[in-house]
mmCIF file of C-alpha atoms and ligand atoms in Angstrom:
data_model
loop_
_atom_site.group_PDB
_atom_site.id
_atom_site.type_symbol
_atom_site.label_atom_id
_atom_site.label_comp_id
_atom_site.label_asym_id
_atom_site.label_seq_id
_atom_site.Cartn_x
_atom_site.Cartn_y
_atom_site.Cartn_z
ATOM 1 C CA MET D 1 68.140 90.956 118.584
ATOM 2 C CA ILE D 2 69.135 90.112 122.123
ATOM 3 C CA GLY D 3 66.030 89.583 124.242
ATOM 4 C CA CYS D 4 63.603 89.749 121.314
ATOM 5 C CA GLU D 5 60.960 87.076 120.937
ATOM 6 C CA CYS D 6 59.451 88.286 117.678
ATOM 7 C CA PRO D 7 58.624 85.688 114.980
ATOM 8 C CA VAL D 8 61.853 86.448 113.073
ATOM 9 C CA CYS D 9 64.174 86.237 116.091
ATOM 10 C CA THR D 10 62.591 82.947 117.149
ATOM 11 C CA SER D 11 62.255 81.597 113.585
ATOM 12 C CA SER D 12 63.635 78.168 112.699
ATOM 13 C CA ASP D 13 64.319 79.354 109.124
ATOM 14 C CA PRO D 14 68.137 79.579 108.943
ATOM 15 C CA ARG D 15 67.782 82.534 106.544
ATOM 16 C CA ASN D 16 66.423 84.528 109.509
ATOM 17 C CA GLN D 17 69.536 83.886 111.594
ATOM 18 C CA ARG D 18 71.787 86.795 110.772
ATOM 19 C CA THR D 19 75.282 87.786 111.841
ATOM 20 C CA ARG D 20 76.778 91.211 111.140
ATOM 21 C CA PRO D 21 77.485 92.123 107.482
ATOM 22 C CA SER D 22 80.721 91.300 105.711
ATOM 23 C CA VAL D 23 81.820 89.873 102.360
ATOM 24 C CA LEU D 24 84.818 87.848 101.256
ATOM 25 C CA PHE D 25 86.095 88.044 97.671
ATOM 26 C CA GLY D 26 87.860 84.879 96.566
ATOM 27 C CA PHE D 27 90.313 85.872 93.839
ATOM 28 C CA PRO D 28 92.724 83.518 92.062
ATOM 29 C CA ARG D 29 95.579 85.109 94.029
ATOM 30 C CA GLY D 30 93.901 85.160 97.435
ATOM 31 C CA ASN D 31 91.009 86.289 99.615
ATOM 32 C CA LEU D 32 90.015 89.907 100.260
ATOM 33 C CA LEU D 33 87.781 90.398 103.306
ATOM 34 C CA ILE D 34 85.561 93.478 103.489
ATOM 35 C CA ASP D 35 85.103 94.464 107.166
ATOM 36 C CA THR D 36 85.824 92.422 110.286
ATOM 37 C CA THR D 37 82.537 91.967 112.127
ATOM 38 C CA PRO D 38 82.238 90.941 115.799
ATOM 39 C CA GLU D 39 81.361 87.461 114.439
ATOM 40 C CA MET D 40 84.264 87.365 111.957
ATOM 41 C CA ARG D 41 85.891 84.382 113.618
ATOM 42 C CA LEU D 42 82.636 82.414 113.638
ATOM 43 C CA GLN D 43 81.874 83.407 110.034
ATOM 44 C CA LEU D 44 85.296 82.265 108.774
ATOM 45 C CA LEU D 45 85.023 78.998 110.698
ATOM 46 C CA ARG D 46 81.485 78.427 109.412
ATOM 47 C CA GLU D 47 82.542 78.972 105.793
ATOM 48 C CA ARG D 48 85.792 77.031 106.265
ATOM 49 C CA VAL D 49 87.855 79.955 105.008
ATOM 50 C CA ARG D 50 91.476 78.954 105.521
ATOM 51 C CA ARG D 51 93.237 82.179 104.540
ATOM 52 C CA VAL D 52 92.578 85.910 104.409
ATOM 53 C CA HIS D 53 95.231 87.806 102.457
ATOM 54 C CA ALA D 54 93.974 91.399 102.709
ATOM 55 C CA ILE D 55 91.238 93.447 104.390
ATOM 56 C CA ALA D 56 89.349 96.533 103.217
ATOM 57 C CA PHE D 57 87.093 98.610 105.461
ATOM 58 C CA THR D 58 83.885 100.400 104.533
ATOM 59 C CA HIS D 59 83.979 102.363 107.820
ATOM 60 C CA SER D 60 84.868 101.928 111.468
ATOM 61 C CA HIS D 61 81.545 101.280 113.219
ATOM 62 C CA ALA D 62 81.645 98.511 115.831
ATOM 63 C CA ASP D 63 79.554 96.076 113.784
ATOM 64 C CA HIS D 64 82.162 96.234 110.973
ATOM 65 C CA LEU D 65 85.385 96.370 112.972
ATOM 66 C CA PHE D 66 85.516 94.675 116.344
ATOM 67 C CA GLY D 67 86.395 91.189 115.056
ATOM 68 C CA LEU D 68 89.750 92.529 113.855
ATOM 69 C CA ASP D 69 91.724 91.020 116.753
ATOM 70 C CA ASP D 70 91.408 87.591 115.141
ATOM 71 C CA SER D 71 93.400 88.858 112.135
ATOM 72 C CA ARG D 72 96.357 87.880 114.369
ATOM 73 C CA LEU D 73 96.241 84.535 112.617
ATOM 74 C CA PHE D 74 96.136 86.049 109.120
ATOM 75 C CA SER D 75 99.556 87.643 109.594
ATOM 76 C CA LYS D 76 100.881 84.391 110.991
ATOM 77 C CA TRP D 77 99.821 82.581 107.818
ATOM 78 C CA LEU D 78 101.061 85.399 105.581
ATOM 79 C CA GLY D 79 104.395 85.630 107.336
ATOM 80 C CA GLY D 80 104.038 89.405 107.561
ATOM 81 C CA PRO D 81 101.562 92.203 108.231
ATOM 82 C CA VAL D 82 98.075 92.032 106.716
ATOM 83 C CA PRO D 83 97.452 94.769 104.128
ATOM 84 C CA VAL D 84 94.506 96.891 105.342
ATOM 85 C CA PHE D 85 92.905 99.218 102.785
ATOM 86 C CA CYS D 86 90.967 102.077 104.397
ATOM 87 C CA GLU D 87 90.508 105.809 104.782
ATOM 88 C CA GLN D 88 92.407 107.881 107.336
ATOM 89 C CA ASP D 89 89.646 108.115 109.945
ATOM 90 C CA THR D 90 89.202 104.341 109.882
ATOM 91 C CA GLU D 91 92.939 103.863 110.430
ATOM 92 C CA GLU D 92 92.827 106.322 113.349
ATOM 93 C CA THR D 93 89.935 104.434 114.941
ATOM 94 C CA ILE D 94 91.711 101.083 114.497
ATOM 95 C CA ARG D 95 94.881 102.490 116.093
ATOM 96 C CA ARG D 96 92.814 103.764 119.057
ATOM 97 C CA VAL D 97 90.537 100.760 119.562
ATOM 98 C CA PHE D 98 93.325 98.200 119.125
ATOM 99 C CA SER D 99 96.035 100.339 120.745
ATOM 100 C CA TYR D 100 97.667 97.247 122.282
ATOM 101 C CA ALA D 101 98.689 96.163 118.780
ATOM 102 C CA PHE D 102 100.608 99.385 118.091
ATOM 103 C CA ARG D 103 102.601 99.885 121.308
ATOM 104 C CA PRO D 104 106.342 100.386 120.864
ATOM 105 C CA GLY D 105 108.170 97.093 121.161
ATOM 106 C CA THR D 106 105.296 94.939 119.924
ATOM 107 C CA GLU D 107 106.909 94.679 116.470
ATOM 108 C CA SER D 108 109.058 91.866 117.836
ATOM 109 C CA TRP D 109 106.164 89.935 119.412
ATOM 110 C CA PRO D 110 105.632 86.524 117.840
ATOM 111 C CA ALA D 111 103.334 86.137 114.848
ATOM 112 C CA GLY D 112 99.814 85.303 115.984
ATOM 113 C CA SER D 113 100.018 87.152 119.333
ATOM 114 C CA ILE D 114 98.543 90.504 118.204
ATOM 115 C CA PRO D 115 97.179 91.898 114.932
ATOM 116 C CA LYS D 116 99.988 93.027 112.632
ATOM 117 C CA LEU D 117 98.610 95.402 110.033
ATOM 118 C CA GLN D 118 99.993 97.390 107.141
ATOM 119 C CA PHE D 119 97.734 100.342 106.382
ATOM 120 C CA MET D 120 97.151 101.247 102.754
ATOM 121 C CA ARG D 121 95.335 104.549 102.182
ATOM 122 C CA VAL D 122 92.442 104.542 99.720
ATOM 123 C CA ALA D 123 90.297 107.367 98.368
ATOM 124 C CA PRO D 124 86.842 107.404 96.795
ATOM 125 C CA GLY D 125 86.928 107.313 93.003
ATOM 126 C CA VAL D 126 90.561 106.151 92.921
ATOM 127 C CA GLU D 127 91.052 102.507 91.955
ATOM 128 C CA PHE D 128 93.562 100.468 93.904
ATOM 129 C CA GLU D 129 95.109 97.089 93.213
ATOM 130 C CA VAL D 130 95.000 94.156 95.608
ATOM 131 C CA LEU D 131 95.781 90.495 94.877
ATOM 132 C CA GLY D 132 95.965 91.333 91.180
ATOM 133 C CA GLN D 133 92.468 92.857 91.108
ATOM 134 C CA SER D 134 91.332 96.442 90.643
ATOM 135 C CA VAL D 135 89.006 97.719 93.346
ATOM 136 C CA LEU D 136 87.152 101.026 93.120
ATOM 137 C CA PRO D 137 86.166 102.706 96.414
ATOM 138 C CA ILE D 138 82.929 104.673 96.085
ATOM 139 C CA ARG D 139 81.810 107.461 98.426
ATOM 140 C CA LEU D 140 78.504 106.731 100.197
ATOM 141 C CA GLU D 141 76.729 108.651 102.955
ATOM 142 C CA HIS D 142 75.764 106.785 106.135
ATOM 143 C CA GLY D 143 73.683 109.500 107.764
ATOM 144 C CA ARG D 144 76.222 112.301 108.152
ATOM 145 C CA PHE D 145 79.111 109.839 108.225
ATOM 146 C CA PRO D 146 81.061 109.322 104.971
ATOM 147 C CA VAL D 147 81.745 105.641 104.234
ATOM 148 C CA LEU D 148 83.008 103.589 101.295
ATOM 149 C CA GLY D 149 81.351 101.128 98.972
ATOM 150 C CA PHE D 150 83.557 98.935 96.801
ATOM 151 C CA ARG D 151 83.178 98.014 93.139
ATOM 152 C CA ILE D 152 85.060 95.082 91.647
ATOM 153 C CA GLY D 153 84.288 94.572 87.971
ATOM 154 C CA ALA D 154 80.512 94.423 87.592
ATOM 155 C CA LEU D 155 79.796 93.824 91.291
ATOM 156 C CA ALA D 156 79.416 96.517 93.942
ATOM 157 C CA TYR D 157 79.083 96.179 97.719
ATOM 158 C CA CYS D 158 77.271 99.143 99.273
ATOM 159 C CA THR D 159 76.390 98.537 102.909
ATOM 160 C CA ASP D 160 75.666 101.154 105.583
ATOM 161 C CA VAL D 161 74.300 103.800 103.252
ATOM 162 C CA SER D 162 71.368 106.184 103.501
ATOM 163 C CA ARG D 163 72.251 108.335 100.489
ATOM 164 C CA ILE D 164 74.357 107.890 97.374
ATOM 165 C CA PRO D 165 75.981 111.218 96.418
ATOM 166 C CA LYS D 166 75.264 112.362 92.868
ATOM 167 C CA GLU D 167 78.932 112.085 91.863
ATOM 168 C CA SER D 168 78.982 108.415 92.929
ATOM 169 C CA LEU D 169 76.007 107.349 90.797
ATOM 170 C CA PRO D 170 77.987 107.018 87.509
ATOM 171 C CA LEU D 171 80.425 104.697 89.299
ATOM 172 C CA LEU D 172 77.535 102.315 89.987
ATOM 173 C CA GLU D 173 76.267 102.073 86.397
ATOM 174 C CA GLY D 174 76.298 98.829 84.412
ATOM 175 C CA LEU D 175 76.398 96.474 87.398
ATOM 176 C CA ASP D 176 75.577 92.778 87.113
ATOM 177 C CA VAL D 177 75.333 92.474 90.888
ATOM 178 C CA LEU D 178 74.641 95.106 93.543
ATOM 179 C CA ILE D 179 74.718 94.277 97.243
ATOM 180 C CA LEU D 180 72.818 97.088 98.943
ATOM 181 C CA ASP D 181 71.849 98.140 102.466
ATOM 182 C CA ALA D 182 68.168 97.787 103.419
ATOM 183 C CA LEU D 183 67.765 97.853 107.192
ATOM 184 C CA ARG D 184 64.009 97.709 107.720
ATOM 185 C CA PHE D 185 60.632 98.839 106.366
ATOM 186 C CA GLU D 186 60.519 102.166 108.244
ATOM 187 C CA PRO D 187 62.892 105.031 107.390
ATOM 188 C CA HIS D 188 66.115 105.191 109.412
ATOM 189 C CA PRO D 189 68.537 108.130 109.764
ATOM 190 C CA THR D 190 71.649 106.197 108.656
ATOM 191 C CA HIS D 191 70.441 103.260 106.531
ATOM 192 C CA PHE D 192 68.211 102.805 103.479
ATOM 193 C CA SER D 193 64.777 101.444 104.229
ATOM 194 C CA LEU D 194 63.439 98.749 101.901
ATOM 195 C CA SER D 195 61.483 101.244 99.788
ATOM 196 C CA GLU D 196 64.472 103.594 99.568
ATOM 197 C CA ALA D 197 66.682 100.692 98.456
ATOM 198 C CA LEU D 198 64.134 99.698 95.811
ATOM 199 C CA ALA D 199 64.094 103.297 94.546
ATOM 200 C CA VAL D 200 67.896 103.201 94.167
ATOM 201 C CA ILE D 201 67.614 99.909 92.267
ATOM 202 C CA GLU D 202 65.092 101.579 89.913
ATOM 203 C CA VAL D 203 67.690 104.234 89.094
ATOM 204 C CA LEU D 204 70.833 102.057 88.862
ATOM 205 C CA LYS D 205 69.146 99.047 87.219
ATOM 206 C CA PRO D 206 71.731 96.408 88.212
ATOM 207 C CA GLY D 207 71.201 92.914 86.783
ATOM 208 C CA ARG D 208 70.552 91.505 90.259
ATOM 209 C CA THR D 209 70.468 93.054 93.716
ATOM 210 C CA PHE D 210 70.968 91.391 97.084
ATOM 211 C CA LEU D 211 69.792 93.359 100.114
ATOM 212 C CA THR D 212 71.992 93.230 103.201
ATOM 213 C CA HIS D 213 72.339 94.664 106.744
ATOM 214 C CA LEU D 214 68.847 93.230 107.278
ATOM 215 C CA SER D 215 67.234 93.644 110.684
ATOM 216 C CA HIS D 216 64.601 91.451 112.306
ATOM 217 C CA SER D 217 61.963 93.479 110.457
ATOM 218 C CA PHE D 218 62.332 91.040 107.580
ATOM 219 C CA ASP D 219 60.947 87.519 107.719
ATOM 220 C CA HIS D 220 62.970 86.100 104.836
ATOM 221 C CA GLY D 221 60.396 83.986 102.991
ATOM 222 C CA PRO D 222 57.347 86.294 103.177
ATOM 223 C CA THR D 223 59.443 89.408 102.448
ATOM 224 C CA GLN D 224 61.213 87.760 99.512
ATOM 225 C CA ALA D 225 57.823 86.947 97.980
ATOM 226 C CA THR D 226 56.971 90.669 97.760
ATOM 227 C CA LEU D 227 60.200 91.712 95.977
ATOM 228 C CA PRO D 228 60.735 92.257 92.242
ATOM 229 C CA PRO D 229 62.243 89.174 90.530
ATOM 230 C CA GLN D 230 65.741 90.674 90.202
ATOM 231 C CA VAL D 231 65.897 91.630 93.905
ATOM 232 C CA ALA D 232 66.630 89.165 96.717
ATOM 233 C CA LEU D 233 67.325 89.292 100.426
ATOM 234 C CA ALA D 234 70.881 88.206 101.140
ATOM 235 C CA GLN D 235 71.512 85.549 103.760
ATOM 236 C CA ASP D 236 74.465 84.400 105.825
ATOM 237 C CA GLY D 237 76.716 82.125 103.791
ATOM 238 C CA LEU D 238 75.395 83.311 100.418
ATOM 239 C CA ILE D 239 77.909 82.543 97.646
ATOM 240 C CA LEU D 240 77.852 84.438 94.335
ATOM 241 C CA GLU D 241 79.926 83.877 91.211
ATOM 242 C CA PHE D 242 80.636 86.902 89.075
HETATM 243 ZN ZN1 LIG N 301 63.084 90.275 116.860
HETATM 244 ZN ZN1 LIG N 302 77.735 101.759 110.210
HETATM 245 ZN ZN1 LIG N 303 76.637 98.466 109.995
#
């Protein structure tokens, strides 16, 4: 946190140095990025990601969206617009926030000068295909704001969630890997606390769970030591095979 001198913010443990949450799926036919955080450019440089072929959005909050301008380069590499999978309200926010990319006449601007996006509408519970893979959007509640989680095979990514609607629970059964929001120890109106996340894990029983969207409440090492063996704190740069 800016201006914070707590032991986590001043820690030398790299696992305590956290950028905003995002995941990249590396499929045989290309890379699908979930959300474009304000640090997206730095994250892609850090991980030496050379190409992003498609983007999907969980929701349109600033910490998941504002790095989108740097997708300019994705369309340059692709030689065409970047497919963006999202719900209608996310598309509307993107068109408003990045209005300069949608002005009449900009279609002819050179590749790499502004984001060039091709919106693809998705709906919770309805699988879509991207880069030869099936992806299932799952409705989650982020306070009063509806957002999407995504399930690909036996892995699900559920960030920014404070409640999983009853109808979404069956869609999260039989997971090998769950990546789940856990903001802090104390309850929060729009995110799971650690104990709420652990209660969800008790119900869904995924093989392994990685907790994400972690705040400076969590000192990685000491917190990890208190967690059940199949639950871990995620960290920047974490790579999973599934
Ligand atoms: Zn702090
Ligand atoms: Zn959010
Ligand atoms: Zn967030």
